[in-house]
Short mmCIF file of C-alpha atoms and ligand atoms in Angstrom, two decimals:
data_model
loop_
_atom_site.label_atom_id
_atom_site.label_comp_id
_atom_site.label_asym_id
_atom_site.label_seq_id
_atom_site.Cartn_x
_atom_site.Cartn_y
_atom_site.Cartn_z
CA MET A 1 -1.59 -40.77 21.38
CA SER A 2 -4.80 -38.94 22.20
CA TYR A 3 -5.19 -35.21 21.73
CA ASP A 4 -5.11 -34.74 25.51
CA ASP A 5 -1.84 -36.63 25.80
CA ARG A 6 -0.22 -34.28 23.33
CA MET A 7 -1.04 -31.23 25.47
CA SER A 8 1.84 -30.30 27.71
CA PRO A 9 0.94 -30.91 31.36
CA ASP A 10 1.33 -27.26 32.32
CA SER A 11 -0.60 -25.85 29.36
CA PRO A 12 -2.75 -22.97 30.55
CA THR A 13 -6.37 -23.96 30.61
CA ASP A 14 -7.77 -21.48 33.10
CA SER A 15 -6.93 -18.29 31.13
CA SER A 16 -8.53 -19.52 27.93
CA ASN A 17 -11.93 -18.61 29.21
CA SER A 18 -11.18 -14.98 30.11
CA PRO A 19 -11.96 -12.39 27.43
CA VAL A 20 -9.30 -10.29 25.73
CA ASP A 21 -9.63 -6.70 26.91
CA GLY A 22 -10.98 -4.06 24.57
CA LEU A 23 -13.62 -5.96 22.64
CA GLU A 24 -16.26 -3.24 22.94
CA PHE A 25 -16.81 -1.35 19.70
CA ASP A 26 -18.99 1.59 20.63
CA ASP A 27 -16.58 3.92 22.40
CA VAL A 28 -13.64 3.01 20.20
CA LEU A 29 -15.44 3.55 16.92
CA GLN A 30 -17.06 6.77 18.19
CA ARG A 31 -13.60 8.04 19.02
CA ALA A 32 -12.23 7.02 15.63
CA TYR A 33 -15.17 8.74 13.97
CA ARG A 34 -14.43 12.00 15.81
CA HIS A 35 -10.79 11.86 14.75
CA VAL A 36 -11.76 11.13 11.19
CA LEU A 37 -14.16 14.06 11.02
CA SER A 38 -11.65 16.39 12.59
CA TRP A 39 -9.03 15.38 9.98
CA ARG A 40 -11.30 15.60 6.98
CA ARG A 41 -12.78 18.94 8.08
CA SER A 42 -9.34 20.45 8.46
CA VAL A 43 -7.81 19.04 5.33
CA ALA A 44 -8.77 21.90 2.99
CA ASP A 45 -7.17 24.56 5.20
CA ARG A 46 -4.00 22.95 6.48
CA PRO A 47 -0.55 23.63 5.04
CA VAL A 48 -0.52 20.96 2.36
CA PHE A 49 2.78 19.48 3.59
CA PRO A 50 3.22 19.07 7.36
CA ALA A 51 5.91 20.93 9.29
CA VAL A 52 6.63 18.13 11.77
CA THR A 53 10.03 16.41 11.99
CA SER A 54 10.45 12.64 11.93
CA ASP A 55 12.02 12.81 15.43
CA GLU A 56 8.91 14.49 16.81
CA LEU A 57 6.78 11.73 15.31
CA ARG A 58 9.07 9.02 16.62
CA ASP A 59 9.01 10.50 20.13
CA LEU A 60 5.25 10.62 20.09
CA LEU A 61 4.90 7.01 18.95
CA THR A 62 7.66 5.16 20.79
CA ASP A 63 7.24 6.55 24.29
CA GLY A 64 10.16 4.58 25.66
CA GLY A 65 9.99 1.30 23.80
CA PRO A 66 7.72 -1.67 23.15
CA PRO A 67 5.01 -1.62 25.82
CA GLU A 68 4.99 -4.42 28.34
CA ALA A 69 1.57 -3.59 29.74
CA GLY A 70 -1.09 -2.41 27.32
CA SER A 71 -2.97 0.89 27.26
CA ASP A 72 -6.61 1.60 26.75
CA ALA A 73 -7.79 1.61 23.18
CA ILE A 74 -8.99 5.24 23.29
CA SER A 75 -5.56 6.54 24.23
CA THR A 76 -4.03 4.43 21.45
CA LEU A 77 -6.37 6.00 18.91
CA ASP A 78 -5.56 9.44 20.32
CA VAL A 79 -1.83 8.90 19.86
CA LEU A 80 -2.34 7.66 16.31
CA ALA A 81 -4.64 10.56 15.50
CA ARG A 82 -2.10 13.04 16.82
CA ALA A 83 0.69 11.50 14.75
CA GLY A 84 -1.58 11.39 11.72
CA GLU A 85 -2.69 15.01 12.08
CA LEU A 86 0.84 16.26 12.66
CA GLY A 87 2.50 14.21 9.99
CA SER A 88 0.10 13.57 7.12
CA THR A 89 0.05 15.52 3.88
CA ALA A 90 -3.28 17.03 2.96
CA SER A 91 -3.40 14.91 -0.18
CA ALA A 92 -7.11 14.33 0.45
CA GLY A 93 -7.61 18.10 0.20
CA PRO A 94 -8.20 20.31 -2.84
CA ARG A 95 -4.70 21.72 -3.48
CA TYR A 96 -2.42 18.69 -3.45
CA PHE A 97 -0.95 18.36 -6.94
CA GLY A 98 2.05 16.13 -6.23
CA TYR A 99 2.81 12.84 -8.01
CA VAL A 100 -0.56 11.46 -9.23
CA ILE A 101 -2.62 11.16 -6.07
CA GLY A 102 -6.38 11.40 -5.88
CA SER A 103 -8.48 12.35 -2.90
CA SER A 104 -11.35 10.15 -1.67
CA LEU A 105 -15.06 10.86 -1.90
CA PRO A 106 -17.14 10.61 1.28
CA VAL A 107 -19.09 7.62 -0.03
CA ALA A 108 -15.84 5.83 -0.87
CA VAL A 109 -14.46 6.42 2.63
CA GLY A 110 -17.76 5.24 4.12
CA ALA A 111 -17.77 2.14 1.95
CA ASP A 112 -14.18 1.44 2.98
CA TRP A 113 -15.27 1.53 6.63
CA LEU A 114 -17.88 -1.08 5.81
CA VAL A 115 -15.20 -3.24 4.22
CA THR A 116 -13.14 -2.99 7.39
CA ALA A 117 -16.10 -3.71 9.64
CA TRP A 118 -17.33 -6.66 7.58
CA ASP A 119 -13.78 -8.01 7.71
CA GLN A 120 -14.32 -10.38 4.80
CA ASN A 121 -11.56 -12.26 3.09
CA ALA A 122 -12.25 -11.33 -0.53
CA THR A 123 -10.64 -14.43 -1.94
CA LEU A 124 -13.50 -16.87 -2.56
CA TYR A 125 -17.27 -16.71 -2.88
CA SER A 126 -17.37 -19.20 -0.01
CA CYS A 127 -15.58 -16.69 2.24
CA GLY A 128 -18.38 -14.16 1.76
CA PRO A 129 -20.92 -14.02 -1.05
CA ALA A 130 -21.65 -10.29 -0.72
CA VAL A 131 -18.19 -9.01 -1.54
CA SER A 132 -17.85 -11.53 -4.37
CA VAL A 133 -21.05 -10.32 -6.01
CA ILE A 134 -20.23 -6.64 -5.37
CA GLU A 135 -16.91 -7.22 -7.15
CA GLU A 136 -18.63 -9.01 -10.03
CA VAL A 137 -21.12 -6.16 -10.51
CA CYS A 138 -18.39 -3.56 -10.17
CA ALA A 139 -16.21 -5.28 -12.79
CA ASP A 140 -19.17 -5.51 -15.16
CA TRP A 141 -20.06 -1.81 -14.73
CA LEU A 142 -16.46 -0.76 -15.27
CA VAL A 143 -16.11 -2.78 -18.46
CA LYS A 144 -19.31 -1.20 -19.79
CA MET A 145 -18.52 2.35 -18.68
CA LEU A 146 -15.03 2.18 -20.20
CA GLY A 147 -16.32 0.57 -23.39
CA LEU A 148 -13.98 -2.43 -23.18
CA PRO A 149 -14.88 -5.70 -24.97
CA PRO A 150 -17.83 -7.38 -23.18
CA HIS A 151 -15.89 -10.56 -22.36
CA THR A 152 -13.12 -8.63 -20.58
CA SER A 153 -12.21 -10.01 -17.14
CA ALA A 154 -11.09 -7.77 -14.29
CA GLY A 155 -9.08 -8.10 -11.11
CA PHE A 156 -8.76 -5.60 -8.24
CA THR A 157 -5.16 -5.18 -7.13
CA THR A 158 -3.28 -2.94 -4.74
CA GLY A 159 -2.43 -0.60 -7.60
CA THR A 160 -1.41 -0.35 -11.22
CA GLN A 161 1.94 -1.96 -10.40
CA MET A 162 0.33 -5.29 -9.53
CA ALA A 163 -2.32 -4.81 -12.19
CA ALA A 164 0.48 -4.57 -14.77
CA PHE A 165 2.01 -7.72 -13.30
CA THR A 166 -1.36 -9.48 -13.71
CA CYS A 167 -1.89 -8.30 -17.29
CA LEU A 168 1.65 -9.10 -18.40
CA ALA A 169 1.42 -12.55 -16.77
CA ALA A 170 -1.65 -13.13 -18.94
CA ALA A 171 0.23 -11.86 -22.01
CA ARG A 172 3.18 -14.14 -21.28
CA HIS A 173 0.87 -17.12 -20.88
CA HIS A 174 -1.05 -16.35 -24.05
CA LEU A 175 1.89 -15.79 -26.38
CA LEU A 176 3.89 -18.75 -25.09
CA ALA A 177 0.88 -21.11 -25.13
CA GLN A 178 0.40 -20.22 -28.80
CA GLN A 179 3.97 -21.38 -29.41
CA GLY A 180 3.32 -24.63 -27.53
CA TRP A 181 5.10 -23.57 -24.36
CA ASP A 182 3.56 -23.96 -20.90
CA ALA A 183 5.09 -21.12 -18.91
CA GLU A 184 3.18 -21.96 -15.74
CA THR A 185 4.61 -25.50 -15.54
CA ASP A 186 7.98 -25.16 -17.22
CA GLY A 187 8.81 -21.59 -16.34
CA LEU A 188 10.93 -19.66 -18.80
CA TRP A 189 13.94 -22.03 -18.85
CA GLY A 190 14.45 -22.71 -22.54
CA ALA A 191 11.26 -20.91 -23.57
CA PRO A 192 11.08 -18.98 -26.83
CA ARG A 193 11.92 -15.36 -26.06
CA ILE A 194 9.01 -12.93 -26.25
CA PRO A 195 10.17 -9.61 -27.67
CA VAL A 196 8.90 -6.83 -25.42
CA THR A 197 8.66 -3.35 -26.89
CA VAL A 198 7.95 -0.26 -24.84
CA GLY A 199 7.94 3.49 -25.24
CA GLU A 200 11.06 5.12 -23.84
CA GLN A 201 8.83 7.19 -21.51
CA ARG A 202 6.94 4.27 -19.99
CA HIS A 203 6.31 4.18 -16.26
CA ALA A 204 8.99 2.25 -14.35
CA SER A 205 6.35 -0.12 -12.97
CA ILE A 206 6.30 -1.82 -16.38
CA ASP A 207 9.96 -2.75 -16.02
CA ARG A 208 9.35 -3.92 -12.47
CA ALA A 209 6.46 -6.17 -13.56
CA LEU A 210 8.67 -7.64 -16.29
CA ARG A 211 11.39 -8.27 -13.71
CA TYR A 212 8.98 -10.10 -11.41
CA LEU A 213 7.74 -12.19 -14.33
CA GLY A 214 11.22 -13.39 -15.23
CA MET A 215 11.08 -11.64 -18.59
CA GLY A 216 13.83 -9.19 -17.71
CA THR A 217 14.16 -5.52 -18.42
CA ARG A 218 16.20 -5.82 -21.61
CA VAL A 219 13.30 -4.42 -23.60
CA HIS A 220 13.20 -2.74 -26.98
CA GLU A 221 12.72 0.97 -26.46
CA VAL A 222 10.94 3.15 -28.97
CA GLY A 223 11.32 6.92 -29.08
CA CYS A 224 8.55 9.42 -28.42
CA ASP A 225 7.28 12.64 -29.94
CA ALA A 226 7.74 16.04 -28.28
CA ASN A 227 4.85 15.43 -25.90
CA GLY A 228 6.00 11.95 -24.87
CA ALA A 229 3.67 9.80 -27.00
CA ILE A 230 5.21 6.80 -28.75
CA ASP A 231 6.55 7.42 -32.26
CA LEU A 232 4.60 5.14 -34.63
CA SER A 233 7.17 4.89 -37.40
CA ALA A 234 9.86 4.02 -34.86
CA LEU A 235 7.54 1.37 -33.43
CA ARG A 236 6.89 -0.06 -36.90
CA ALA A 237 10.62 -0.23 -37.60
CA GLU A 238 11.24 -1.95 -34.27
CA LEU A 239 8.48 -4.51 -34.84
CA ASP A 240 9.87 -5.28 -38.29
CA ARG A 241 13.13 -6.40 -36.70
CA THR A 242 11.60 -9.63 -35.36
CA ASP A 243 9.08 -12.16 -36.66
CA ARG A 244 8.07 -13.35 -33.17
CA PRO A 245 4.75 -12.08 -31.76
CA PRO A 246 5.64 -9.24 -29.37
CA ILE A 247 4.23 -7.73 -26.22
CA VAL A 248 3.94 -3.99 -26.75
CA CYS A 249 3.32 -1.75 -23.73
CA VAL A 250 1.82 1.64 -24.43
CA GLN A 251 0.18 4.19 -22.20
CA ALA A 252 -2.85 6.36 -21.76
CA GLY A 253 -1.39 9.13 -19.65
CA ASN A 254 2.36 9.74 -19.67
CA ILE A 255 3.50 10.15 -16.05
CA ASN A 256 4.94 13.59 -16.87
CA THR A 257 2.93 15.04 -19.74
CA GLY A 258 -0.31 13.05 -19.66
CA ALA A 259 0.18 12.21 -23.36
CA VAL A 260 -1.77 9.26 -24.76
CA ASP A 261 -0.10 6.92 -27.26
CA PRO A 262 -1.87 6.43 -30.63
CA LEU A 263 -3.73 3.35 -29.43
CA ARG A 264 -5.68 2.42 -32.57
CA GLU A 265 -2.63 2.50 -34.81
CA VAL A 266 -0.49 0.61 -32.29
CA CYS A 267 -3.12 -2.12 -31.90
CA GLU A 268 -3.37 -2.56 -35.67
CA LEU A 269 0.40 -2.79 -36.07
CA VAL A 270 0.86 -5.24 -33.21
CA HIS A 271 -2.11 -7.45 -34.03
CA ASP A 272 -0.90 -7.78 -37.63
CA ARG A 273 2.11 -9.49 -36.06
CA GLY A 274 0.12 -11.69 -33.67
CA GLY A 275 1.23 -9.68 -30.64
CA TRP A 276 -0.36 -8.42 -27.42
CA VAL A 277 -0.96 -4.75 -26.62
CA HIS A 278 -0.95 -3.72 -22.98
CA VAL A 279 -2.18 -0.22 -22.07
CA ASP A 280 -0.94 1.42 -18.87
CA GLY A 281 -3.91 3.63 -18.16
CA ALA A 282 -3.16 4.30 -14.48
CA ILE A 283 -3.94 7.95 -15.04
CA GLY A 284 -5.78 8.26 -18.31
CA LEU A 285 -8.00 5.22 -18.81
CA TRP A 286 -10.78 7.12 -17.00
CA ALA A 287 -11.02 9.55 -19.91
CA LEU A 288 -12.89 6.72 -21.68
CA VAL A 289 -15.97 7.55 -19.60
CA SER A 290 -16.00 11.14 -20.83
CA ASP A 291 -17.95 12.11 -23.96
CA LYS A 292 -15.66 15.12 -24.23
CA HIS A 293 -12.30 13.37 -23.97
CA ARG A 294 -12.91 9.77 -25.07
CA ARG A 295 -11.49 10.51 -28.51
CA LEU A 296 -8.02 10.90 -26.96
CA LEU A 297 -8.05 7.15 -26.40
CA ASP A 298 -9.48 6.23 -29.79
CA GLY A 299 -9.04 2.50 -30.41
CA ALA A 300 -8.39 1.68 -26.74
CA HIS A 301 -10.91 -1.16 -26.86
CA LEU A 302 -8.76 -2.95 -29.45
CA ALA A 303 -5.99 -3.68 -26.94
CA ASP A 304 -5.50 -6.97 -25.08
CA SER A 305 -5.08 -5.70 -21.54
CA TRP A 306 -5.42 -2.45 -19.64
CA THR A 307 -4.62 -1.19 -16.17
CA THR A 308 -5.92 1.74 -14.22
CA ASP A 309 -5.95 3.10 -10.69
CA ALA A 310 -9.10 3.78 -8.73
CA HIS A 311 -7.05 5.42 -5.97
CA LYS A 312 -5.94 8.13 -8.37
CA TRP A 313 -8.59 9.77 -10.50
CA LEU A 314 -11.66 7.84 -9.29
CA ASN A 315 -11.09 9.29 -5.80
CA VAL A 316 -11.34 6.12 -3.73
CA PRO A 317 -9.03 5.73 -0.70
CA PHE A 318 -5.81 3.75 -1.05
CA ASP A 319 -5.45 1.16 -2.26
CA CYS A 320 -7.06 -0.02 -5.49
CA GLY A 321 -5.79 -0.66 -8.97
CA ILE A 322 -7.61 -2.63 -11.66
CA ALA A 323 -6.35 -5.14 -14.24
CA PHE A 324 -8.53 -5.74 -17.30
CA VAL A 325 -7.80 -8.61 -19.67
CA ALA A 326 -9.59 -9.24 -22.99
CA HIS A 327 -8.54 -12.91 -22.83
CA PRO A 328 -10.22 -14.25 -19.68
CA ASP A 329 -8.78 -17.76 -20.12
CA ALA A 330 -5.22 -16.44 -20.28
CA HIS A 331 -5.95 -14.20 -17.28
CA ARG A 332 -7.11 -17.14 -15.20
CA ALA A 333 -4.41 -19.50 -16.42
CA ALA A 334 -1.74 -16.96 -15.47
CA VAL A 335 -2.84 -16.01 -11.96
CA GLY A 336 -5.60 -18.45 -10.91
CA VAL A 337 -5.10 -21.29 -8.46
CA THR A 338 -6.77 -24.40 -7.08
CA ALA A 339 -6.01 -26.20 -3.84
CA ALA A 340 -7.74 -29.06 -2.08
CA TYR A 341 -8.84 -26.96 0.87
CA LEU A 342 -10.27 -24.11 -1.21
CA GLU A 343 -13.99 -24.40 -1.81
CA ALA A 344 -14.20 -23.32 -5.42
CA SER A 345 -17.57 -22.16 -6.71
CA ASP A 346 -19.39 -21.37 -9.92
CA HIS A 347 -19.45 -17.77 -8.75
CA ARG A 348 -16.71 -15.18 -8.81
CA ASP A 349 -13.80 -16.55 -6.80
CA GLN A 350 -11.66 -13.43 -6.63
CA ILE A 351 -8.46 -15.40 -6.03
CA ASN A 352 -8.45 -16.35 -9.72
CA THR A 353 -8.16 -12.76 -10.91
CA ILE A 354 -5.12 -11.40 -9.07
CA PRO A 355 -1.79 -12.63 -7.63
CA ASP A 356 -2.86 -12.20 -3.96
CA TRP A 357 -4.39 -14.91 -1.83
CA SER A 358 -6.17 -13.33 1.17
CA ARG A 359 -7.10 -9.68 0.75
CA ARG A 360 -9.57 -6.95 1.60
CA ALA A 361 -12.64 -6.27 -0.54
CA ARG A 362 -11.16 -3.31 -2.33
CA SER A 363 -13.78 -3.20 -5.08
CA VAL A 364 -16.44 -2.05 -2.59
CA PRO A 365 -15.43 1.65 -2.52
CA VAL A 366 -15.19 1.53 -6.32
CA TYR A 367 -18.75 0.21 -6.52
CA ALA A 368 -19.80 2.99 -4.11
CA VAL A 369 -18.35 5.72 -6.33
CA LEU A 370 -19.76 4.28 -9.56
CA ARG A 371 -23.24 3.93 -8.05
CA THR A 372 -23.21 7.37 -6.44
CA LEU A 373 -21.75 9.41 -9.30
CA GLY A 374 -22.93 7.33 -12.22
CA ARG A 375 -21.03 7.41 -15.49
CA ALA A 376 -22.00 11.05 -15.99
CA GLY A 377 -20.68 12.00 -12.56
CA VAL A 378 -17.34 10.26 -13.09
CA ALA A 379 -17.09 11.97 -16.48
CA GLY A 380 -17.83 15.30 -14.78
CA LEU A 381 -14.94 14.74 -12.36
CA ILE A 382 -12.55 13.94 -15.19
CA ASP A 383 -13.73 16.86 -17.33
CA ARG A 384 -13.46 19.32 -14.45
CA ASN A 385 -9.89 18.33 -13.54
CA ILE A 386 -8.81 18.55 -17.19
CA GLU A 387 -10.33 22.03 -17.33
CA HIS A 388 -8.40 22.91 -14.16
CA ALA A 389 -5.18 21.77 -15.81
CA HIS A 390 -5.82 24.08 -18.79
CA HIS A 391 -6.80 26.89 -16.45
CA ILE A 392 -3.62 26.76 -14.35
CA ALA A 393 -1.48 26.38 -17.49
CA THR A 394 -3.10 29.47 -19.01
CA ARG A 395 -2.67 31.57 -15.88
CA LEU A 396 0.94 30.54 -15.30
CA SER A 397 2.01 31.04 -18.90
CA ALA A 398 0.75 34.64 -18.80
CA GLU A 399 3.53 35.42 -16.31
CA PRO A 400 6.93 36.44 -17.71
CA GLY A 401 9.57 33.77 -17.03
CA ILE A 402 7.07 30.93 -16.74
CA GLU A 403 6.75 28.45 -19.56
CA ILE A 404 4.40 25.47 -19.95
CA VAL A 405 6.54 22.67 -21.32
CA ASN A 406 3.93 20.08 -22.33
CA LYS A 407 0.85 20.09 -24.48
CA VAL A 408 -1.85 19.74 -21.82
CA VAL A 409 -4.19 16.89 -22.78
CA LEU A 410 -5.26 15.35 -19.48
CA ASN A 411 -4.60 16.54 -15.93
CA GLN A 412 -0.81 16.92 -16.08
CA VAL A 413 1.01 20.24 -16.44
CA LEU A 414 4.79 20.68 -16.68
CA VAL A 415 6.17 24.10 -15.79
CA ARG A 416 9.58 25.60 -16.31
CA PHE A 417 10.99 28.84 -14.91
CA THR A 418 13.56 31.13 -16.51
CA ALA A 419 15.24 34.38 -15.52
CA PRO A 420 18.14 36.32 -17.01
CA GLY A 421 21.43 35.30 -15.46
CA ARG A 422 19.95 32.27 -13.69
CA ASP A 423 20.40 28.59 -14.48
CA ASP A 424 16.90 27.43 -15.45
CA ASP A 425 17.20 23.98 -13.86
CA GLU A 426 18.43 25.42 -10.61
CA LEU A 427 15.79 28.17 -10.62
CA THR A 428 13.00 25.68 -11.36
CA ARG A 429 14.10 23.45 -8.46
CA GLU A 430 14.34 26.45 -6.16
CA ILE A 431 10.80 27.55 -7.01
CA ILE A 432 9.45 24.02 -6.43
CA GLY A 433 11.05 24.16 -2.96
CA ARG A 434 9.57 27.60 -2.30
CA VAL A 435 6.09 26.48 -3.31
CA GLN A 436 6.38 23.40 -1.10
CA ASP A 437 7.41 25.60 1.85
CA ASP A 438 4.67 28.14 1.19
CA GLY A 439 2.01 25.49 1.95
CA THR A 440 -0.81 26.84 -0.25
CA CYS A 441 -0.45 23.85 -2.55
CA TRP A 442 2.02 21.03 -2.94
CA LEU A 443 3.57 19.69 -6.10
CA SER A 444 6.71 17.87 -7.03
CA GLY A 445 9.48 18.13 -9.59
CA SER A 446 10.54 15.91 -12.42
CA VAL A 447 12.89 15.82 -15.37
CA PHE A 448 11.45 16.06 -18.86
CA ASP A 449 13.53 16.26 -22.01
CA ASN A 450 16.63 16.45 -19.78
CA ARG A 451 15.39 19.60 -18.10
CA ALA A 452 14.08 20.17 -14.57
CA VAL A 453 10.34 20.82 -14.50
CA MET A 454 7.63 21.50 -11.96
CA ARG A 455 4.98 18.86 -12.30
CA ILE A 456 1.32 19.57 -11.52
CA SER A 457 -1.18 16.71 -11.42
CA ILE A 458 -4.83 17.50 -10.70
CA CYS A 459 -6.88 14.48 -9.57
CA SER A 460 -9.05 15.65 -6.69
CA ALA A 461 -12.83 15.78 -6.69
CA TYR A 462 -12.56 18.66 -4.18
CA THR A 463 -10.49 21.03 -6.32
CA THR A 464 -12.39 24.17 -7.34
CA THR A 465 -11.60 26.98 -9.75
CA GLU A 466 -10.78 29.09 -6.72
CA ASP A 467 -8.22 26.51 -5.54
CA ILE A 468 -6.64 26.67 -8.97
CA GLN A 469 -6.49 30.47 -8.86
CA ARG A 470 -5.06 30.52 -5.33
CA SER A 471 -2.46 27.93 -6.26
CA ALA A 472 -1.48 29.75 -9.46
CA GLU A 473 -1.01 33.01 -7.51
CA ALA A 474 1.10 31.20 -4.89
CA ILE A 475 3.32 29.71 -7.61
CA ILE A 476 3.64 33.09 -9.35
CA GLY A 477 4.49 34.73 -6.01
CA CYS A 478 7.25 32.18 -5.40
CA SER A 479 8.55 32.71 -8.91
CA ARG A 480 8.72 36.50 -8.42
CA ASP A 481 10.40 36.08 -5.02
CA ALA A 482 12.97 33.69 -6.46
CA THR A 483 13.84 35.84 -9.46
CA ALA A 484 14.08 38.93 -7.25
CA GLY A 485 16.37 36.99 -4.90
CA ARG A 486 14.10 37.55 -1.90
CA ALA A 487 14.77 35.39 1.17
CA ARG A 488 12.79 32.18 1.49
CA THR A 489 10.05 32.16 4.09
CA PRO A 490 10.24 29.22 6.47
CA ARG A 491 7.62 26.53 6.09
CA THR A 492 4.35 27.38 7.81
CA GLY A 493 2.81 24.82 10.05
C1 PLP B 1 0.84 5.59 -10.61
C2 PLP B 1 1.22 4.97 -11.89
C3 PLP B 1 1.63 3.63 -11.96
C4 PLP B 1 1.80 2.79 -10.71
O1 PLP B 1 0.57 2.64 -10.07
P1 PLP B 1 0.43 2.24 -8.53
O2 PLP B 1 -1.03 2.37 -8.28
O3 PLP B 1 1.25 3.24 -7.77
O4 PLP B 1 0.92 0.86 -8.37
C5 PLP B 1 1.89 3.10 -13.19
N1 PLP B 1 1.78 3.84 -14.31
C6 PLP B 1 1.43 5.13 -14.29
C7 PLP B 1 1.33 5.90 -15.57
C8 PLP B 1 1.13 5.75 -13.08
O5 PLP B 1 0.76 7.03 -13.05
#
């Protein structure tokens, strides 16, 4: 049967030559640019959390149902811009302290536009040499700036979650291969069990990565000190319970307190037993670039794998996490791939460094920030935000009824509110709600040591001392209003 015979007789041939509407870039990108500037110029002065309801957003976007006929591209951008302006948090602004969410530097946003416009599939060198080489240079700079072992390999993932998956896949491969087990071919059916030991205050993404890897979440938990760093003697006791080489997950930057585990001592203990140390440095790995704060992570370079997020403290737009592995062969064996149709090269084929197949060139904004700020500039950003954390902690703790719960080491501050005759947990939650409604700054709550806390995380390159002062006064005002029983003001917007 010829190709023509296989075509159905009524297959449309005449429409295949007419262009799709809306292929002109100029007007559309000019419009997008105007919307972008309007958003970014307003972001410092807006209420940090929007006042819109989800119904209002839905009404704006659905407009009666799935469109049968199309609309012009400009009006589509206008609708999106309106929804975005009404319903986005000002997390790119200077007074967003919720979760751990960085802003994005202008050069990173600009570089991200280039990534979108180039529209390269960052999977193989043969799909686009430029983004492969940018990623290679970026990985090399990062390894040097962070002081990791020179042979360390790196992969750029959506975030630390998938970076942890990548690193722990490499760990699983490495430890099982040493025991003669091929996890990639045989899976884990009948494999020797790898003991996995974690701090009790690890981030939940570690458990999720272990789940995805078939290693399960029945891990050995080790207790922590008062600031949430792993207790070394408890770790030693736990490791003495088994003679199998373990995976031990520690962290540089506790999600609540910012505490850093004693990395040098952990690495020595674990390596004595032939194990693998993984460092979750989503927040704190960046302190390695700082002359002032590097000592917090003493011994970090001794570990076997590390993760961090560029979309947090490096201030690149979402999304970008990074997996670093000191055993490049294990890294590649765990996540790499070959297929007949893939043109492999002697260059960096990005597909061999992360679990994704096709993906955007998310290392490009990272390169842009590293080149523009330099190591010293990145260190300056880290140092400044840590200073801000101390500043806000000092100001808040001068107020009666406000207590700083953690020892501030990085950019995380935990706050607790007390008043005679009030339940502290309930009061703390009420004040978090009042601050969120007030709109000067935004932060979220957490539970630490079984008590409700307000959690402040400072990761923005835009935050100034004045923003810290304004935010501290807003928090203190809400605290005074709450303890005096004054009515809550409705959310501004
Ligand atoms: C944010 C965070 C993660 C998860 O990172 P994603 O980028 O959201 O995937 C893991 N660990 C810690 C300590 C974090 O702060």
